[in-house]
Short mmCIF file of C-alpha atoms in Angstrom, two decimals:
data_model
loop_
_atom_site.label_atom_id
_atom_site.label_comp_id
_atom_site.label_asym_id
_atom_site.label_seq_id
_atom_site.Cartn_x
_atom_site.Cartn_y
_atom_site.Cartn_z
CA MET A 258 106.96 199.13 181.02
CA ASN A 259 108.15 199.72 177.47
CA LYS A 260 111.41 197.88 176.63
CA ILE A 261 112.83 201.16 175.37
CA LEU A 262 112.06 202.49 178.84
CA LYS A 263 114.98 200.38 180.43
CA ARG A 264 117.73 202.25 178.96
CA SER A 265 119.96 203.59 181.72
CA PHE A 266 121.40 207.08 180.88
CA VAL A 267 121.16 210.21 182.50
CA ILE A 268 120.47 213.49 180.75
CA GLY A 269 119.82 216.67 182.57
CA LEU A 270 117.42 218.95 181.10
CA ALA A 271 117.42 222.50 182.46
CA LEU A 272 114.29 224.45 181.54
CA LEU A 273 113.19 227.94 182.83
CA THR A 274 109.72 227.80 184.00
CA LEU A 275 107.11 229.36 186.24
CA VAL A 276 105.07 228.03 188.86
CA GLY A 277 101.32 229.00 190.26
CA CYS A 278 98.46 227.20 191.79
CA GLY A 279 94.92 226.51 191.27
CA SER A 280 92.65 224.99 188.95
CA LYS A 281 91.41 228.15 187.22
CA LYS A 282 93.68 230.79 185.62
CA SER A 283 95.73 232.11 188.37
CA PRO A 284 96.88 235.65 188.39
CA SER A 285 100.41 236.28 187.44
CA SER A 286 102.93 235.80 190.37
CA ASP A 287 105.99 237.61 190.77
CA GLU A 288 107.16 235.08 193.45
CA LYS A 289 110.66 233.59 192.84
CA VAL A 290 110.41 229.73 193.24
CA ASN A 291 112.62 226.94 192.12
CA LEU A 292 111.20 223.45 191.14
CA THR A 293 113.08 220.34 190.30
CA VAL A 294 111.34 217.58 188.35
CA TRP A 295 112.74 214.00 188.00
CA VAL A 296 111.66 212.35 184.94
CA HIS A 297 112.83 208.96 183.24
CA PRO A 298 113.83 207.98 179.84
CA TYR A 299 110.20 207.46 178.57
CA VAL A 300 111.50 207.23 174.89
CA GLY A 301 114.82 206.16 173.18
CA ALA A 302 117.71 208.65 172.05
CA ASP A 303 115.98 208.98 168.59
CA LYS A 304 113.09 210.78 170.27
CA LYS A 305 115.00 212.75 172.86
CA ALA A 306 114.29 216.20 171.09
CA ASP A 307 110.82 215.32 171.01
CA ILE A 308 110.29 214.69 174.67
CA GLU A 309 112.40 217.74 175.56
CA ALA A 310 109.98 219.91 173.30
CA VAL A 311 107.16 218.50 175.37
CA TYR A 312 108.91 219.60 178.64
CA ALA A 313 109.54 222.88 177.02
CA ASN A 314 105.99 223.47 176.12
CA MET A 315 104.96 222.67 179.54
CA THR A 316 107.43 225.36 180.70
CA GLU A 317 106.14 227.95 178.42
CA GLU A 318 102.66 227.27 179.64
CA PHE A 319 103.73 227.74 183.25
CA LYS A 320 105.69 231.02 182.48
CA LYS A 321 102.41 232.62 181.68
CA THR A 322 101.37 233.07 185.28
CA ASN A 323 104.76 232.57 187.09
CA PRO A 324 107.25 234.57 185.43
CA ASN A 325 110.11 234.50 187.84
CA ALA A 326 109.77 230.75 188.59
CA THR A 327 112.43 228.23 187.51
CA VAL A 328 111.84 224.60 186.87
CA THR A 329 114.72 222.07 186.09
CA PHE A 330 113.98 218.79 184.42
CA GLU A 331 116.40 216.05 185.34
CA GLU A 332 116.25 212.64 183.75
CA ILE A 333 116.95 209.79 186.06
CA PRO A 334 117.61 205.95 184.87
CA TRP A 335 114.85 203.37 185.50
CA ALA A 336 117.27 201.21 187.20
CA ASN A 337 117.47 201.48 190.93
CA ARG A 338 115.16 204.55 190.91
CA GLU A 339 113.40 203.33 194.16
CA GLN A 340 116.49 203.08 196.03
CA LYS A 341 117.65 206.50 194.87
CA PHE A 342 114.27 208.08 195.67
CA THR A 343 114.00 206.67 199.06
CA THR A 344 117.66 207.43 200.26
CA THR A 345 117.59 210.96 198.66
CA LEU A 346 114.27 211.83 200.14
CA ALA A 347 115.04 210.42 203.41
CA ALA A 348 118.12 212.75 203.54
CA LYS A 349 115.65 215.59 203.00
CA GLN A 350 116.94 216.12 199.71
CA GLY A 351 115.74 215.47 196.25
CA PRO A 352 113.13 216.70 193.63
CA ASP A 353 109.74 218.52 194.35
CA ILE A 354 107.99 216.38 191.73
CA PHE A 355 108.85 212.82 190.47
CA TYR A 356 107.21 209.93 188.89
CA LEU A 357 105.75 206.82 190.44
CA ILE A 358 103.43 203.72 189.53
CA PRO A 359 100.66 202.75 192.00
CA ASP A 360 102.34 200.16 194.08
CA GLN A 361 105.29 202.51 194.63
CA VAL A 362 102.59 205.40 195.60
CA THR A 363 101.37 203.10 198.57
CA GLN A 364 104.80 202.51 199.77
CA PHE A 365 106.11 206.14 199.52
CA ALA A 366 102.76 207.33 201.14
CA ASP A 367 103.02 204.90 204.16
CA LYS A 368 106.81 206.21 204.67
CA ASP A 369 105.41 209.95 204.46
CA LEU A 370 107.80 210.55 201.48
CA ILE A 371 105.16 212.04 199.26
CA ALA A 372 102.64 214.74 199.89
CA ASN A 373 98.82 214.31 200.05
CA ILE A 374 97.59 216.78 197.77
CA ASP A 375 93.86 216.70 198.25
CA GLU A 376 93.74 220.17 199.62
CA PHE A 377 95.33 221.58 196.36
CA VAL A 378 93.27 219.60 193.65
CA SER A 379 89.62 220.41 193.39
CA SER A 380 86.87 218.25 192.06
CA GLU A 381 86.88 220.51 188.95
CA ASP A 382 90.73 219.73 188.70
CA ARG A 383 89.81 216.05 188.89
CA LYS A 384 87.33 216.05 185.81
CA GLY A 385 88.44 214.28 182.62
CA PHE A 386 90.72 211.83 184.24
CA SER A 387 89.55 208.16 183.87
CA ASP A 388 88.17 206.72 187.05
CA THR A 389 90.69 203.84 186.99
CA SER A 390 93.70 206.26 186.72
CA MET A 391 92.54 208.36 189.69
CA ASP A 392 91.98 205.08 191.78
CA ALA A 393 95.42 204.20 190.95
CA VAL A 394 96.76 207.12 192.82
CA THR A 395 94.46 207.24 195.74
CA TYR A 396 95.56 205.54 198.87
CA LYS A 397 93.45 205.35 202.02
CA ASP A 398 91.05 207.91 200.67
CA LYS A 399 93.57 210.45 199.99
CA LEU A 400 95.24 211.74 196.53
CA TYR A 401 98.76 211.47 196.31
CA GLY A 402 99.26 212.49 192.59
CA LEU A 403 97.99 213.36 189.11
CA PRO A 404 98.23 210.48 186.33
CA ILE A 405 99.70 211.17 182.93
CA LEU A 406 99.78 207.70 181.38
CA ARG A 407 98.40 204.24 181.39
CA GLU A 408 99.20 200.95 179.93
CA SER A 409 97.30 197.53 179.48
CA GLN A 410 98.30 194.20 178.89
CA SER A 411 96.56 191.30 176.78
CA LEU A 412 97.17 188.50 174.75
CA PHE A 413 98.72 189.06 171.19
CA TYR A 414 98.33 186.16 168.58
CA ASN A 415 100.20 185.03 165.71
CA LYS A 416 97.78 185.10 162.89
CA LYS A 417 99.99 182.85 160.78
CA ILE A 418 99.93 180.10 163.57
CA LEU A 419 96.17 180.45 164.11
CA GLU A 420 95.62 179.86 160.52
CA GLU A 421 97.84 177.01 160.50
CA ILE A 422 96.18 175.29 163.43
CA GLY A 423 92.60 175.99 162.04
CA ALA A 424 91.74 178.81 164.43
CA ASP A 425 89.25 181.61 163.43
CA VAL A 426 90.98 184.71 163.87
CA ASN A 427 87.62 186.49 164.59
CA ASN A 428 86.82 184.29 167.20
CA LEU A 429 89.44 184.08 169.78
CA PRO A 430 89.26 182.66 173.35
CA LYS A 431 87.38 184.65 175.94
CA THR A 432 88.02 182.12 178.70
CA TRP A 433 90.79 179.90 180.24
CA LYS A 434 89.06 176.77 178.93
CA GLU A 435 88.92 177.94 175.50
CA PHE A 436 92.45 179.33 175.53
CA HIS A 437 93.51 175.67 176.65
CA GLU A 438 91.65 173.84 173.93
CA LEU A 439 93.31 176.24 171.34
CA GLY A 440 96.74 176.29 172.95
CA ALA A 441 96.65 172.27 172.84
CA LYS A 442 96.36 172.58 169.08
CA ALA A 443 99.36 174.92 168.99
CA VAL A 444 101.68 172.68 171.10
CA GLU A 445 100.52 169.66 169.05
CA ALA A 446 101.78 171.59 165.98
CA GLY A 447 105.14 172.11 167.44
CA TYR A 448 104.61 175.77 168.90
CA TYR A 449 104.21 177.10 172.22
CA ALA A 450 101.02 178.26 173.42
CA ARG A 451 101.84 181.45 174.95
CA THR A 452 104.81 183.44 176.72
CA TYR A 453 105.09 183.59 180.58
CA ASP A 454 107.98 185.69 182.00
CA GLY A 455 108.65 184.12 185.37
CA GLY A 456 111.62 186.37 186.07
CA ASN A 457 109.62 189.47 185.30
CA THR A 458 107.29 191.44 187.65
CA LEU A 459 104.50 189.42 188.93
CA ASN A 460 102.06 192.16 187.60
CA SER A 461 102.88 190.73 184.25
CA SER A 462 102.62 186.96 185.19
CA LEU A 463 100.99 185.61 188.11
CA TYR A 464 98.87 188.43 189.37
CA PRO A 465 96.49 188.88 186.35
CA LEU A 466 95.89 185.26 186.40
CA ILE A 467 94.98 185.45 190.04
CA TRP A 468 92.42 188.40 189.39
CA GLN A 469 90.94 186.50 186.41
CA ALA A 470 90.24 183.36 188.85
CA GLY A 471 88.23 185.75 191.00
CA GLY A 472 91.04 185.69 193.81
CA ASP A 473 93.43 188.51 194.94
CA ILE A 474 96.75 188.93 196.70
CA ALA A 475 96.53 191.36 199.76
CA ASN A 476 94.89 194.70 199.87
CA ASP A 477 95.49 198.07 201.80
CA LYS A 478 93.81 196.68 205.05
CA ASN A 479 96.45 193.98 205.38
CA GLU A 480 94.17 191.23 204.34
CA VAL A 481 95.83 188.35 202.57
CA PHE A 482 93.98 186.36 199.90
CA ILE A 483 96.65 184.77 197.94
CA ASN A 484 96.28 181.06 199.09
CA ASN A 485 92.40 181.24 198.92
CA GLU A 486 90.68 178.56 196.74
CA LYS A 487 90.39 181.07 193.62
CA SER A 488 93.69 182.27 193.77
CA VAL A 489 95.32 178.80 193.99
CA LYS A 490 93.74 178.19 190.57
CA ALA A 491 96.20 180.53 188.95
CA PHE A 492 99.02 178.90 190.59
CA GLU A 493 97.51 175.49 189.21
CA GLN A 494 97.12 176.95 185.79
CA ILE A 495 100.79 178.00 185.51
CA ASN A 496 102.11 174.74 186.82
CA GLN A 497 99.81 173.09 184.15
CA TRP A 498 101.01 175.14 181.33
CA TYR A 499 104.47 174.27 182.22
CA LYS A 500 103.80 170.58 182.53
CA ASP A 501 102.06 170.48 179.24
CA GLY A 502 104.51 172.54 177.32
CA PHE A 503 102.44 175.33 176.92
CA ILE A 504 105.25 177.69 178.03
CA SER A 505 108.85 177.18 177.38
CA LYS A 506 111.09 175.64 179.85
CA ASP A 507 113.14 178.51 180.61
CA SER A 508 109.81 180.28 181.76
CA ILE A 509 110.72 179.83 185.23
CA THR A 510 113.33 182.69 185.30
CA VAL A 511 113.07 184.39 181.72
CA GLU A 512 112.43 188.24 181.98
CA ASP A 513 111.36 188.77 178.52
CA SER A 514 110.08 186.03 176.11
CA ALA A 515 108.74 188.37 173.48
CA PRO A 516 111.46 187.16 171.14
CA LEU A 517 109.96 183.62 170.99
CA PHE A 518 106.85 185.61 169.69
CA LEU A 519 108.67 187.76 167.15
CA GLU A 520 110.53 184.82 165.89
CA GLY A 521 107.31 182.84 165.36
CA LYS A 522 107.76 180.09 167.78
CA VAL A 523 104.82 180.93 170.03
CA MET A 524 101.02 181.34 169.43
CA ALA A 525 100.26 183.88 171.85
CA ALA A 526 102.42 186.65 173.63
CA TRP A 527 101.38 188.09 176.93
CA GLY A 528 102.40 191.77 176.10
CA ALA A 529 101.57 195.48 176.74
CA ASN A 530 101.14 198.63 174.22
CA ASN A 531 104.94 198.28 173.20
CA LEU A 532 104.47 194.92 171.67
CA ILE A 533 102.50 196.66 168.85
CA GLY A 534 105.53 198.43 167.36
CA ALA A 535 107.79 195.49 167.91
CA ALA A 536 105.75 193.24 165.90
CA LYS A 537 105.26 195.50 163.23
CA GLU A 538 109.02 196.03 163.05
CA ASN A 539 109.64 192.34 162.99
CA ASN A 540 106.75 191.75 160.20
CA VAL A 541 104.72 189.68 162.48
CA ASP A 542 101.05 189.58 161.20
CA PHE A 543 99.16 189.75 164.76
CA VAL A 544 95.76 190.11 166.21
CA ILE A 545 95.01 191.43 169.62
CA GLY A 546 92.82 189.06 171.78
CA SER A 547 90.91 189.45 175.09
CA PRO A 548 92.83 189.09 178.33
CA LEU A 549 90.84 186.19 179.19
CA LYS A 550 88.91 185.05 182.35
CA GLU A 551 88.18 182.22 184.59
CA GLU A 552 85.74 184.11 186.61
CA VAL A 553 86.41 187.73 185.72
CA GLU A 554 87.80 189.48 182.57
CA THR A 555 90.53 191.60 183.79
CA THR A 556 94.29 192.41 183.29
CA PHE A 557 97.13 194.53 184.61
CA GLY A 558 97.53 197.96 183.59
CA THR A 559 99.74 200.50 185.08
CA THR A 560 99.21 204.20 185.65
CA GLY A 561 102.25 206.64 185.48
CA ALA A 562 101.67 209.60 187.67
CA PHE A 563 103.67 212.50 188.94
CA VAL A 564 103.66 213.27 192.77
CA VAL A 565 104.99 215.93 194.97
CA SER A 566 107.65 214.90 197.62
CA ASN A 567 107.38 215.91 201.05
CA VAL A 568 110.90 217.52 201.19
CA SER A 569 109.44 220.20 198.70
CA GLU A 570 109.43 223.54 200.08
CA ASN A 571 106.80 224.62 197.32
CA LYS A 572 104.02 222.10 197.49
CA GLU A 573 101.28 224.20 196.49
CA LYS A 574 103.41 225.67 193.60
CA ALA A 575 104.41 222.05 192.68
CA VAL A 576 100.85 220.85 192.50
CA GLU A 577 100.10 223.69 190.02
CA PHE A 578 103.01 222.51 187.73
CA LEU A 579 101.29 218.82 188.15
CA LYS A 580 97.96 220.36 186.73
CA ILE A 581 99.94 221.83 183.72
CA MET A 582 101.85 218.62 183.12
CA THR A 583 98.75 216.69 183.19
CA ASN A 584 96.12 218.95 181.27
CA GLU A 585 94.72 217.87 178.04
CA LYS A 586 97.05 219.49 175.84
CA ASN A 587 100.29 218.53 177.41
CA MET A 588 98.92 214.79 177.99
CA ILE A 589 98.19 214.33 174.11
CA GLU A 590 101.64 215.74 173.44
CA PHE A 591 103.44 213.43 176.08
CA ASN A 592 101.56 210.32 175.02
CA THR A 593 101.84 210.89 171.55
CA VAL A 594 105.65 210.93 171.95
CA THR A 595 106.08 208.08 174.35
CA GLY A 596 103.29 205.76 172.87
CA PHE A 597 101.55 205.40 175.99
CA ILE A 598 97.76 205.65 176.72
CA PRO A 599 96.54 208.99 177.97
CA ALA A 600 95.02 208.93 181.70
CA ARG A 601 92.17 211.54 180.34
CA GLU A 602 89.39 210.22 178.46
CA SER A 603 89.32 213.33 176.17
CA ALA A 604 92.94 212.72 175.07
CA LEU A 605 92.09 209.17 173.72
CA SER A 606 91.15 210.72 170.49
CA ILE A 607 95.17 210.39 169.65
CA TYR A 608 94.52 206.80 168.68
CA ASP A 609 91.20 207.31 166.59
CA ASN A 610 93.17 206.07 163.56
CA ASN A 611 95.17 203.32 165.29
CA PRO A 612 92.98 200.27 165.93
CA GLU A 613 95.55 198.55 167.91
CA MET A 614 96.32 201.22 170.47
CA LYS A 615 92.48 202.05 170.71
CA GLN A 616 91.97 198.44 171.74
CA MET A 617 94.59 198.46 174.39
CA ALA A 618 93.17 201.58 175.53
CA GLU A 619 89.72 199.85 175.89
CA PHE A 620 91.59 197.36 178.07
CA THR A 621 92.38 200.03 180.75
CA LYS A 622 88.75 200.07 181.69
CA ILE A 623 89.20 196.39 183.05
CA ALA A 624 92.81 196.67 184.15
CA ARG A 625 93.93 196.58 187.79
CA PRO A 626 97.02 198.91 188.78
CA GLY A 627 98.69 195.96 190.96
CA VAL A 628 98.63 195.35 194.70
CA ILE A 629 97.40 198.37 196.56
CA ASN A 630 99.46 197.65 199.71
CA SER A 631 102.66 199.70 201.11
CA GLN A 632 104.66 196.30 201.14
CA ALA A 633 103.65 194.92 197.77
CA ARG A 634 106.79 195.75 196.13
CA VAL A 635 108.72 194.30 199.16
CA PHE A 636 106.96 190.82 199.44
CA MET A 637 106.89 190.29 195.48
CA PRO A 638 110.34 188.40 195.28
CA ASP A 639 109.45 186.03 197.86
CA VAL A 640 106.10 185.24 196.15
CA GLN A 641 108.06 185.17 192.85
CA ALA A 642 110.55 182.41 194.43
CA ASN A 643 107.81 180.35 195.48
CA VAL A 644 106.12 180.27 191.90
CA GLN A 645 109.67 179.51 190.55
CA ALA A 646 109.95 176.61 193.00
CA MET A 647 106.64 175.27 192.09
CA LEU A 648 107.53 175.07 188.41
CA GLU A 649 110.88 173.34 189.46
CA GLY A 650 108.76 170.83 191.10
CA THR A 651 109.98 171.32 194.83
CA LEU A 652 106.40 172.71 195.79
CA THR A 653 102.84 172.01 194.86
CA PRO A 654 100.69 174.87 193.65
CA GLN A 655 98.96 174.94 197.04
CA GLU A 656 102.07 174.79 199.00
CA ALA A 657 103.46 177.68 196.85
CA ALA A 658 100.46 179.80 197.59
CA ASN A 659 100.52 179.04 201.32
CA LYS A 660 104.29 180.03 201.54
CA SER A 661 103.56 183.02 199.63
CA ALA A 662 100.64 183.95 202.06
CA GLU A 663 103.07 183.27 205.08
CA SER A 664 105.75 185.36 203.70
CA ILE A 665 103.34 188.37 203.09
CA LYS A 666 102.04 188.09 206.46
CA THR A 667 105.35 188.46 208.03
CA TYR A 668 106.00 191.53 205.94
CA LEU A 669 102.51 193.09 206.92
CA LYS A 670 103.43 192.78 210.60
#
């Protein structure tokens, strides 16, 4: 997620709103309904007024058909949000609507904490959303939310370093082999080849490499693939990078190695949309390359969606508000302010004059939203520990993959 999103402050936004339902224009309803929406600090303090205006516009649109309803927006910190959600909802309290990403959707759906909204969302309502974003909020063939934003990840190259090592900035690597050849030149010249955040989520480190190798981690049928021949290639690749000095020695535990890139110490950084702004602010001349492939060109790209909690007493009304939050107009406003990629194809026009964001938006077409399994976030720390042990030299790549598979299977039981 965007670095700026990690700020943990709480702001309550009370906005009067109305609620209705249906994909078509609903007749005005005099029903009195109270809805609570939990949002997060999607922007920094400098854009607080802008995001509040977006919520106000959503509210104003909702008022047109629901004059006697009230919607309260409450901003919740990113830190420890899952714990807050689960404990609050388990106590039959909490919001009507809140924000999740795909591997959280599976977890909350399995715990019956969020509502299946299939019956309230028609085929007409689903038109316009990208296929990948709708797939990301569908679990076991049931729809659990409506997406509002997407994000993708790829390699950002320092053009100055590329020129120094004699690389063609218009012919960047497409495969692991090509990257290894270029990276070796960067290392020889005294740079790191790329970043690797071993202490961050595996969605941004190990998992994209497993998918690129043609492997997988686990699926919603509780099948485990993380230690098969293709998946192990990713463990081997990371281990080789570490040994060859392609990645820094603190890659084992570092959570954010973007500063290395911004300081001109690394040829390529694995990053998301937010790195565009950071690079420009730090006067780094960069070019965005392919996510790479060994067997499959793919990457990680999250989808942010709003869901309806099962404690809501107004599920049908809540879904109507979801539709308003994620319609084309409001999606454009939301993503223009936050800098994310819209989940609707028609809203991508906001980046027609922004070639870097347009390129990152293209990568969402080949992006995977994470591991679609209800235990995905639960077993991730164990897998991460095994990768770290491998880099420390106490496990071989195959042993790290095998231990990870054993751990995953334990959770899935």
